[in-house]
Structures are given as structure tokens and as C-alpha cells.
């Protein structure tokens, strides 16, 4: 690997970046929004479709496709799929809440054989940073390590590059060649906070994605004390395995569950119209775990309880830095952070309910552990009245 300093440049071919390749950003110490801006020859975002971020995760022809993790982002980049009008890709991060870039811990941008490391010591009270860029010169693509602080946040970056931010209250205009970018994101801050989304004109919500992501670098705690080290087996992995799951209740009252335990994957096209995409046993997938809900069949669903449990790894939730994002097509993503510490094995994250045809999300973030002979699953079931009976399940 080649360690790049601020201002250093190199041809992508010399870094081993040919064909499609990932650009990885890891940001630690503060919550940030990470984005890529596709700019024209005048360093302007003349086509808003080429801004790739949490609310628009791919640009035309999938030339840049984003996968978000907890404090990380992977941009799968295929420069050959970009139009000739795009001369530069700028990768930036902005503070999404309180704080400043000086609070960053050890962070980096990497692609091919190049690594550009930086931290809060490189900045002061800036709200954003332009980390690096890929740019075309003399017919060749190159990488430049930038590391430039920027006083504004994501909205200011968008305006700096000439983009247009959508106004939430503005009436819908006639469809333009490129619509304004919506930077809106809904974060449910406290337990009991709710948001209601209206169904679209077709009577449904489309393909709803519920994504769970967490801090993949967190490691299990070592057993303390000489005796404990003798009787405890070492952890089988240095990564956390969180399992995303849900309990459901159909409109006719039928209850059930969707989870990796017991291989209960559900179905997107048949009842319960809820499908668990897969099980990331290693914690190494930057995209985390996903449940997909058939929002066009939402009238047949009464409620869904989204929960997760620690199958292996982290001893407490503070180490996971977990976040669930509920993405409904055409709406701002709804974010629920697992921000309460606990050493319980399970967390009831959010309730999704059909309220008069609208989709209501309520933040729960309530923790459960085995107690009085009842598993955490049973306690969640009893607390929220799903009426299920449980038996021991396995993912093997």
C-alpha cells in the first residue's frame, strides 16, 4: 500500500484501479454523511443525478453505487460508465448533527494501492471535509488526496458545487431533465418518537428496505480474571454478528416471524410480504443486513416489529454503534439509532404500523434478556402481544 499525503496525486492505473473498483471511506469519532459529487469541466454539479449519497445511492448506468456502513462508505466506481460530461468525482463528508471535523478520530480514504489517512488534528471547527477526488486529465484518470476543510455542511457543499436542493414545501414542478436533490433525512431521536408516511397515488409504498448496520471493527471483550479465562472459550470471531429480524401481524390477525434462526426467511411476493435478504455471519458486509417489505401489499399487513439480537460478538450494545434505516421509495429515509447502552441480548428497534393506510414508524429501542426461564424472543413477544409460541432455533 502507498500512504498518500495531503495534496499528493497519482494516475489510477499506477494504483491498480482498472475496470470497476471500490473507493472506501472510513470516518471515526463523529457521525457524518458521506457523499460523492460528479462534476463537469467547470467543477459544477450540472446534473444532480450524479450526486451519490444516503438519499440517492446510485447515479445513471450505476457508474457510482454506494453502500453505507456505520461510519463508513463503499463507492463501487466504474469510470467507463460515466458520460464525457463528468470530469471529476469528489468524495466528501459532512457532520450530520452537532460537532465539528476536529472531533474525527483516525480516518481514511482508500482505493487500489492508495491510502490517505487523516484525523481531527488536521481540522478545526469545519462542518465538512473534501477528502479526495478522481479527476480526468490528458485522457487519463487520476487520484488526488485533498483533505480540505469546509465551513458548511452537506447543504453548503451542494450549493458550492452548483447543485439545487429540493424544497420540501415547494409544489411539484413539471419533470425537469434532472430533479433537485433532496437532502432530507428523518432521525427519530427519542423512544416513542413517530413519523407517518402517506401512501402514494397508486395506493402502495413500493419496495421498502429496512437496513441494519453496525460498527464492524468493534470486538468482543476478553474474559476478565484468571478463573474466567480458564473456563471461557475464546470468541470464534473478532467481528460482531447482529441478526436483523421482525415479528409480523397480518391484517387478518395472523402472527409470525421472519429471521435467520429456523431459516424463516419470509416471502416478498406471498404472505407475509416480508423477506429477509440474507444473514451476514461475519459482520464484514458493508451493506449490513436487509429486510424487504412489499409496500404494494401493505394493506394486508397490520404491524411489523423490527428487532435485532447479538448472535455472536459484542458484549453490549454500546460497542455496536448500530443503526436501522427504513427506506421508502420517494420519501426521506427514516433513521433509528441503537443509542441506549445495555448488555441484554436483544433490542426491539422500531414498530412499523398500518394506520388508516399510512405507514407509521415508532422508535422503541427497548432491550430484552433471558429472565425467569423465558428467552428474549418470548419476552418481546409477550411485551408487544404477538401471541407466538417459540422453540429453540438454529442458523446451522
PDB file of C-alpha atoms in Angstrom, residues 70-283:
ATOM      1  CA  UNK A  70     -21.645   2.577  10.395  1.00  0.00           C
ATOM      2  CA  UNK A  71     -19.182   5.421   9.867  1.00  0.00           C
ATOM      3  CA  UNK A  72     -18.093   4.012   6.525  1.00  0.00           C
ATOM      4  CA  UNK A  73     -18.986   4.103   2.857  1.00  0.00           C
ATOM      5  CA  UNK A  74     -18.061   1.996  -0.148  1.00  0.00           C
ATOM      6  CA  UNK A  75     -18.466   3.601  -3.587  1.00  0.00           C
ATOM      7  CA  UNK A  76     -18.232   0.956  -6.318  1.00  0.00           C
ATOM      8  CA  UNK A  77     -16.894   3.033  -9.193  1.00  0.00           C
ATOM      9  CA  UNK A  78     -16.912   2.273 -12.920  1.00  0.00           C
ATOM     10  CA  UNK A  79     -15.398   5.292 -14.660  1.00  0.00           C
ATOM     11  CA  UNK A  80     -16.042   3.853 -18.133  1.00  0.00           C
ATOM     12  CA  UNK A  81     -19.788   4.147 -17.433  1.00  0.00           C
ATOM     13  CA  UNK A  82     -19.592   7.903 -16.792  1.00  0.00           C
ATOM     14  CA  UNK A  83     -20.570  10.256 -19.630  1.00  0.00           C
ATOM     15  CA  UNK A  84     -17.929  12.519 -21.171  1.00  0.00           C
ATOM     16  CA  UNK A  85     -19.557  15.461 -19.365  1.00  0.00           C
ATOM     17  CA  UNK A  86     -18.322  14.193 -15.969  1.00  0.00           C
ATOM     18  CA  UNK A  87     -14.693  15.225 -15.449  1.00  0.00           C
ATOM     19  CA  UNK A  88     -14.305  14.744 -11.706  1.00  0.00           C
ATOM     20  CA  UNK A  89     -15.656  12.720  -8.772  1.00  0.00           C
ATOM     21  CA  UNK A  90     -15.287  14.492  -5.436  1.00  0.00           C
ATOM     22  CA  UNK A  91     -15.672  12.485  -2.212  1.00  0.00           C
ATOM     23  CA  UNK A  92     -16.737  14.468   0.846  1.00  0.00           C
ATOM     24  CA  UNK A  93     -18.069  14.025   4.364  1.00  0.00           C
ATOM     25  CA  UNK A  94     -20.161  16.390   6.473  1.00  0.00           C
ATOM     26  CA  UNK A  95     -21.286  16.442  10.095  1.00  0.00           C
ATOM     27  CA  UNK A  96     -24.915  15.348  10.241  1.00  0.00           C
ATOM     28  CA  UNK A  97     -25.578  16.672  13.743  1.00  0.00           C
ATOM     29  CA  UNK A  98     -23.683  18.584  16.398  1.00  0.00           C
ATOM     30  CA  UNK A  99     -19.920  18.682  16.330  1.00  0.00           C
ATOM     31  CA  UNK A 100     -17.047  19.566  14.033  1.00  0.00           C
ATOM     32  CA  UNK A 101     -14.375  17.818  11.984  1.00  0.00           C
ATOM     33  CA  UNK A 102     -11.762  18.361  14.703  1.00  0.00           C
ATOM     34  CA  UNK A 103     -13.544  15.562  16.595  1.00  0.00           C
ATOM     35  CA  UNK A 104     -12.622  12.983  13.971  1.00  0.00           C
ATOM     36  CA  UNK A 105     -10.542  10.051  15.153  1.00  0.00           C
ATOM     37  CA  UNK A 106      -8.232   8.084  12.831  1.00  0.00           C
ATOM     38  CA  UNK A 107      -9.985   8.041   9.427  1.00  0.00           C
ATOM     39  CA  UNK A 108      -9.021   7.156   5.882  1.00  0.00           C
ATOM     40  CA  UNK A 109      -9.864   7.028   2.184  1.00  0.00           C
ATOM     41  CA  UNK A 110      -8.542   4.075   0.224  1.00  0.00           C
ATOM     42  CA  UNK A 111      -8.650   2.833  -3.353  1.00  0.00           C
ATOM     43  CA  UNK A 112      -6.432   0.319  -5.076  1.00  0.00           C
ATOM     44  CA  UNK A 113      -2.959   0.547  -3.525  1.00  0.00           C
ATOM     45  CA  UNK A 114      -3.535   4.037  -2.115  1.00  0.00           C
ATOM     46  CA  UNK A 115      -4.434   5.011   1.441  1.00  0.00           C
ATOM     47  CA  UNK A 116      -4.971   8.607   2.535  1.00  0.00           C
ATOM     48  CA  UNK A 117      -5.125   8.830   6.339  1.00  0.00           C
ATOM     49  CA  UNK A 118      -6.353  11.863   8.280  1.00  0.00           C
ATOM     50  CA  UNK A 119      -7.866  12.776  11.642  1.00  0.00           C
ATOM     51  CA  UNK A 120      -9.369  15.649  13.591  1.00  0.00           C
ATOM     52  CA  UNK A 121      -5.887  17.045  14.191  1.00  0.00           C
ATOM     53  CA  UNK A 122      -5.941  18.178  10.539  1.00  0.00           C
ATOM     54  CA  UNK A 123      -9.043  20.367  11.033  1.00  0.00           C
ATOM     55  CA  UNK A 124     -10.654  22.883  13.348  1.00  0.00           C
ATOM     56  CA  UNK A 125     -14.364  23.761  13.522  1.00  0.00           C
ATOM     57  CA  UNK A 126     -15.267  22.878   9.916  1.00  0.00           C
ATOM     58  CA  UNK A 127     -18.543  21.042   9.406  1.00  0.00           C
ATOM     59  CA  UNK A 128     -17.387  19.204   6.281  1.00  0.00           C
ATOM     60  CA  UNK A 129     -14.272  17.949   4.547  1.00  0.00           C
ATOM     61  CA  UNK A 130     -13.489  17.292   0.883  1.00  0.00           C
ATOM     62  CA  UNK A 131     -11.491  14.105   1.362  1.00  0.00           C
ATOM     63  CA  UNK A 132     -10.259  13.243  -2.119  1.00  0.00           C
ATOM     64  CA  UNK A 133     -11.069  13.305  -5.813  1.00  0.00           C
ATOM     65  CA  UNK A 134     -10.806  11.328  -9.009  1.00  0.00           C
ATOM     66  CA  UNK A 135     -10.267  13.590 -11.985  1.00  0.00           C
ATOM     67  CA  UNK A 136      -9.611  13.287 -15.708  1.00  0.00           C
ATOM     68  CA  UNK A 137      -6.555  14.984 -17.244  1.00  0.00           C
ATOM     69  CA  UNK A 138      -4.971  14.393 -20.646  1.00  0.00           C
ATOM     70  CA  UNK A 139      -7.318  11.485 -21.213  1.00  0.00           C
ATOM     71  CA  UNK A 140      -6.243   9.686 -18.005  1.00  0.00           C
ATOM     72  CA  UNK A 141      -7.993   9.376 -14.657  1.00  0.00           C
ATOM     73  CA  UNK A 142      -6.011  10.310 -11.566  1.00  0.00           C
ATOM     74  CA  UNK A 143      -6.441  10.346  -7.781  1.00  0.00           C
ATOM     75  CA  UNK A 144      -5.760  13.370  -5.619  1.00  0.00           C
ATOM     76  CA  UNK A 145      -5.669  13.401  -1.803  1.00  0.00           C
ATOM     77  CA  UNK A 146      -7.331  16.691  -0.802  1.00  0.00           C
ATOM     78  CA  UNK A 147      -8.195  16.804   2.931  1.00  0.00           C
ATOM     79  CA  UNK A 148      -9.695  20.295   2.695  1.00  0.00           C
ATOM     80  CA  UNK A 149     -11.983  21.513   5.482  1.00  0.00           C
ATOM     81  CA  UNK A 150     -15.224  23.230   4.538  1.00  0.00           C
ATOM     82  CA  UNK A 151     -17.209  25.533   6.829  1.00  0.00           C
ATOM     83  CA  UNK A 152     -20.716  24.482   5.764  1.00  0.00           C
ATOM     84  CA  UNK A 153     -22.427  21.093   5.947  1.00  0.00           C
ATOM     85  CA  UNK A 154     -23.850  18.890   3.203  1.00  0.00           C
ATOM     86  CA  UNK A 155     -26.279  21.556   2.008  1.00  0.00           C
ATOM     87  CA  UNK A 156     -23.459  24.097   1.710  1.00  0.00           C
ATOM     88  CA  UNK A 157     -21.330  21.602  -0.216  1.00  0.00           C
ATOM     89  CA  UNK A 158     -24.191  21.020  -2.628  1.00  0.00           C
ATOM     90  CA  UNK A 159     -24.557  24.765  -3.235  1.00  0.00           C
ATOM     91  CA  UNK A 160     -20.782  25.181  -3.552  1.00  0.00           C
ATOM     92  CA  UNK A 161     -20.800  22.717  -6.426  1.00  0.00           C
ATOM     93  CA  UNK A 162     -23.793  24.398  -8.075  1.00  0.00           C
ATOM     94  CA  UNK A 163     -26.393  21.776  -7.183  1.00  0.00           C
ATOM     95  CA  UNK A 164     -30.021  22.512  -6.345  1.00  0.00           C
ATOM     96  CA  UNK A 165     -31.611  21.406  -3.089  1.00  0.00           C
ATOM     97  CA  UNK A 166     -35.273  20.376  -3.209  1.00  0.00           C
ATOM     98  CA  UNK A 167     -37.654  22.422  -1.053  1.00  0.00           C
ATOM     99  CA  UNK A 168     -39.898  20.150   0.984  1.00  0.00           C
ATOM    100  CA  UNK A 169     -42.810  22.607   0.848  1.00  0.00           C
ATOM    101  CA  UNK A 170     -42.498  23.524  -2.815  1.00  0.00           C
ATOM    102  CA  UNK A 171     -45.189  22.281  -5.225  1.00  0.00           C
ATOM    103  CA  UNK A 172     -44.063  19.547  -7.591  1.00  0.00           C
ATOM    104  CA  UNK A 173     -42.792  21.155 -10.827  1.00  0.00           C
ATOM    105  CA  UNK A 174     -43.071  19.695 -14.289  1.00  0.00           C
ATOM    106  CA  UNK A 175     -40.492  16.888 -14.604  1.00  0.00           C
ATOM    107  CA  UNK A 176     -37.141  18.522 -15.484  1.00  0.00           C
ATOM    108  CA  UNK A 177     -34.179  16.681 -17.065  1.00  0.00           C
ATOM    109  CA  UNK A 178     -32.624  16.426 -13.599  1.00  0.00           C
ATOM    110  CA  UNK A 179     -34.689  16.956 -10.458  1.00  0.00           C
ATOM    111  CA  UNK A 180     -33.330  18.831  -7.407  1.00  0.00           C
ATOM    112  CA  UNK A 181     -31.564  16.761  -4.788  1.00  0.00           C
ATOM    113  CA  UNK A 182     -33.435  16.102  -1.545  1.00  0.00           C
ATOM    114  CA  UNK A 183     -31.076  16.202   1.443  1.00  0.00           C
ATOM    115  CA  UNK A 184     -33.834  15.437   3.931  1.00  0.00           C
ATOM    116  CA  UNK A 185     -33.404  12.605   6.421  1.00  0.00           C
ATOM    117  CA  UNK A 186     -35.673  11.837   9.354  1.00  0.00           C
ATOM    118  CA  UNK A 187     -33.983  10.765  12.585  1.00  0.00           C
ATOM    119  CA  UNK A 188     -36.221   9.560  15.410  1.00  0.00           C
ATOM    120  CA  UNK A 189     -34.318  10.863  18.416  1.00  0.00           C
ATOM    121  CA  UNK A 190     -36.213   9.598  21.489  1.00  0.00           C
ATOM    122  CA  UNK A 191     -38.144   6.488  22.424  1.00  0.00           C
ATOM    123  CA  UNK A 192     -41.740   6.936  21.345  1.00  0.00           C
ATOM    124  CA  UNK A 193     -40.946   9.412  18.547  1.00  0.00           C
ATOM    125  CA  UNK A 194     -43.112   8.727  15.480  1.00  0.00           C
ATOM    126  CA  UNK A 195     -43.309   9.624  11.817  1.00  0.00           C
ATOM    127  CA  UNK A 196     -46.206   8.882   9.452  1.00  0.00           C
ATOM    128  CA  UNK A 197     -45.774   8.427   5.696  1.00  0.00           C
ATOM    129  CA  UNK A 198     -48.730   8.663   3.336  1.00  0.00           C
ATOM    130  CA  UNK A 199     -49.215   6.036   0.637  1.00  0.00           C
ATOM    131  CA  UNK A 200     -48.604   7.121  -2.935  1.00  0.00           C
ATOM    132  CA  UNK A 201     -51.283   7.691  -5.570  1.00  0.00           C
ATOM    133  CA  UNK A 202     -51.149   4.052  -6.657  1.00  0.00           C
ATOM    134  CA  UNK A 203     -52.219   3.018  -3.147  1.00  0.00           C
ATOM    135  CA  UNK A 204     -48.930   1.435  -2.055  1.00  0.00           C
ATOM    136  CA  UNK A 205     -45.394   2.191  -0.930  1.00  0.00           C
ATOM    137  CA  UNK A 206     -43.257   0.201  -3.372  1.00  0.00           C
ATOM    138  CA  UNK A 207     -40.248  -1.854  -2.266  1.00  0.00           C
ATOM    139  CA  UNK A 208     -39.427  -0.853   1.318  1.00  0.00           C
ATOM    140  CA  UNK A 209     -35.917  -1.589   2.598  1.00  0.00           C
ATOM    141  CA  UNK A 210     -35.118  -1.966   6.297  1.00  0.00           C
ATOM    142  CA  UNK A 211     -31.343  -1.932   6.711  1.00  0.00           C
ATOM    143  CA  UNK A 212     -29.366  -2.756   9.863  1.00  0.00           C
ATOM    144  CA  UNK A 213     -25.750  -1.667  10.024  1.00  0.00           C
ATOM    145  CA  UNK A 214     -23.239  -1.572  12.810  1.00  0.00           C
ATOM    146  CA  UNK A 215     -19.623  -0.899  13.716  1.00  0.00           C
ATOM    147  CA  UNK A 216     -17.762  -3.780  12.109  1.00  0.00           C
ATOM    148  CA  UNK A 217     -14.492  -3.007  13.898  1.00  0.00           C
ATOM    149  CA  UNK A 218     -15.891  -3.489  17.408  1.00  0.00           C
ATOM    150  CA  UNK A 219     -14.516  -6.595  19.078  1.00  0.00           C
ATOM    151  CA  UNK A 220     -15.773  -8.872  21.827  1.00  0.00           C
ATOM    152  CA  UNK A 221     -14.449  -8.170  25.268  1.00  0.00           C
ATOM    153  CA  UNK A 222     -11.832 -10.586  26.603  1.00  0.00           C
ATOM    154  CA  UNK A 223     -12.914 -12.584  29.686  1.00  0.00           C
ATOM    155  CA  UNK A 224     -11.555 -10.889  32.803  1.00  0.00           C
ATOM    156  CA  UNK A 225      -9.868 -12.663  35.689  1.00  0.00           C
ATOM    157  CA  UNK A 226      -7.697 -15.804  35.683  1.00  0.00           C
ATOM    158  CA  UNK A 227     -10.557 -18.197  36.511  1.00  0.00           C
ATOM    159  CA  UNK A 228     -12.852 -16.750  33.861  1.00  0.00           C
ATOM    160  CA  UNK A 229     -10.118 -17.124  31.243  1.00  0.00           C
ATOM    161  CA  UNK A 230      -9.809 -20.783  32.168  1.00  0.00           C
ATOM    162  CA  UNK A 231     -13.499 -21.603  31.849  1.00  0.00           C
ATOM    163  CA  UNK A 232     -14.441 -19.334  28.942  1.00  0.00           C
ATOM    164  CA  UNK A 233     -13.756 -20.333  25.370  1.00  0.00           C
ATOM    165  CA  UNK A 234     -12.166 -17.642  23.197  1.00  0.00           C
ATOM    166  CA  UNK A 235     -14.514 -15.831  20.816  1.00  0.00           C
ATOM    167  CA  UNK A 236     -14.760 -17.596  17.450  1.00  0.00           C
ATOM    168  CA  UNK A 237     -14.583 -14.289  15.616  1.00  0.00           C
ATOM    169  CA  UNK A 238     -13.316 -10.793  16.173  1.00  0.00           C
ATOM    170  CA  UNK A 239     -16.409  -9.434  14.446  1.00  0.00           C
ATOM    171  CA  UNK A 240     -19.904  -8.815  15.675  1.00  0.00           C
ATOM    172  CA  UNK A 241     -22.758 -10.900  14.281  1.00  0.00           C
ATOM    173  CA  UNK A 242     -26.013  -8.986  14.685  1.00  0.00           C
ATOM    174  CA  UNK A 243     -29.146 -10.620  13.300  1.00  0.00           C
ATOM    175  CA  UNK A 244     -31.934  -8.485  11.856  1.00  0.00           C
ATOM    176  CA  UNK A 245     -35.428  -9.917  12.241  1.00  0.00           C
ATOM    177  CA  UNK A 246     -39.069  -8.993  12.669  1.00  0.00           C
ATOM    178  CA  UNK A 247     -42.352 -10.146  14.127  1.00  0.00           C
ATOM    179  CA  UNK A 248     -45.401  -9.522  11.972  1.00  0.00           C
ATOM    180  CA  UNK A 249     -49.154  -9.437  12.349  1.00  0.00           C
ATOM    181  CA  UNK A 250     -51.271  -9.543   9.216  1.00  0.00           C
ATOM    182  CA  UNK A 251     -54.481  -7.547   8.779  1.00  0.00           C
ATOM    183  CA  UNK A 252     -56.484 -10.727   9.489  1.00  0.00           C
ATOM    184  CA  UNK A 253     -54.625 -11.184  12.793  1.00  0.00           C
ATOM    185  CA  UNK A 254     -52.234 -13.942  11.675  1.00  0.00           C
ATOM    186  CA  UNK A 255     -48.900 -13.559  13.532  1.00  0.00           C
ATOM    187  CA  UNK A 256     -45.442 -14.832  12.616  1.00  0.00           C
ATOM    188  CA  UNK A 257     -41.748 -14.095  12.487  1.00  0.00           C
ATOM    189  CA  UNK A 258     -39.025 -13.573   9.901  1.00  0.00           C
ATOM    190  CA  UNK A 259     -35.463 -14.343  10.989  1.00  0.00           C
ATOM    191  CA  UNK A 260     -32.368 -16.416  10.172  1.00  0.00           C
ATOM    192  CA  UNK A 261     -32.913 -18.647  13.200  1.00  0.00           C
ATOM    193  CA  UNK A 262     -35.003 -21.564  11.994  1.00  0.00           C
ATOM    194  CA  UNK A 263     -34.461 -20.422   8.386  1.00  0.00           C
ATOM    195  CA  UNK A 264     -37.668 -18.381   8.488  1.00  0.00           C
ATOM    196  CA  UNK A 265     -36.806 -16.078   5.596  1.00  0.00           C
ATOM    197  CA  UNK A 266     -40.371 -14.992   4.724  1.00  0.00           C
ATOM    198  CA  UNK A 267     -41.521 -14.052   1.212  1.00  0.00           C
ATOM    199  CA  UNK A 268     -41.728 -10.787  -0.714  1.00  0.00           C
ATOM    200  CA  UNK A 269     -44.391 -11.926  -3.210  1.00  0.00           C
ATOM    201  CA  UNK A 270     -46.589 -14.016  -0.873  1.00  0.00           C
ATOM    202  CA  UNK A 271     -47.801 -13.538   2.720  1.00  0.00           C
ATOM    203  CA  UNK A 272     -46.298 -12.154   4.889  1.00  0.00           C
ATOM    204  CA  UNK A 273     -44.881  -9.974   2.044  1.00  0.00           C
ATOM    205  CA  UNK A 274     -41.727  -9.569   4.151  1.00  0.00           C
ATOM    206  CA  UNK A 275     -38.390 -11.121   3.183  1.00  0.00           C
ATOM    207  CA  UNK A 276     -35.041 -11.308   4.992  1.00  0.00           C
ATOM    208  CA  UNK A 277     -32.375 -10.973   2.301  1.00  0.00           C
ATOM    209  CA  UNK A 278     -29.658 -12.990   3.998  1.00  0.00           C
ATOM    210  CA  UNK A 279     -27.573 -13.483   7.087  1.00  0.00           C
ATOM    211  CA  UNK A 280     -24.178 -11.798   7.382  1.00  0.00           C
ATOM    212  CA  UNK A 281     -22.480 -14.128   9.850  1.00  0.00           C
ATOM    213  CA  UNK A 282     -19.104 -12.412   9.596  1.00  0.00           C
ATOM    214  CA  UNK A 283     -20.121  -8.779  10.070  1.00  0.00           C
TER     215      UNK A 283
END
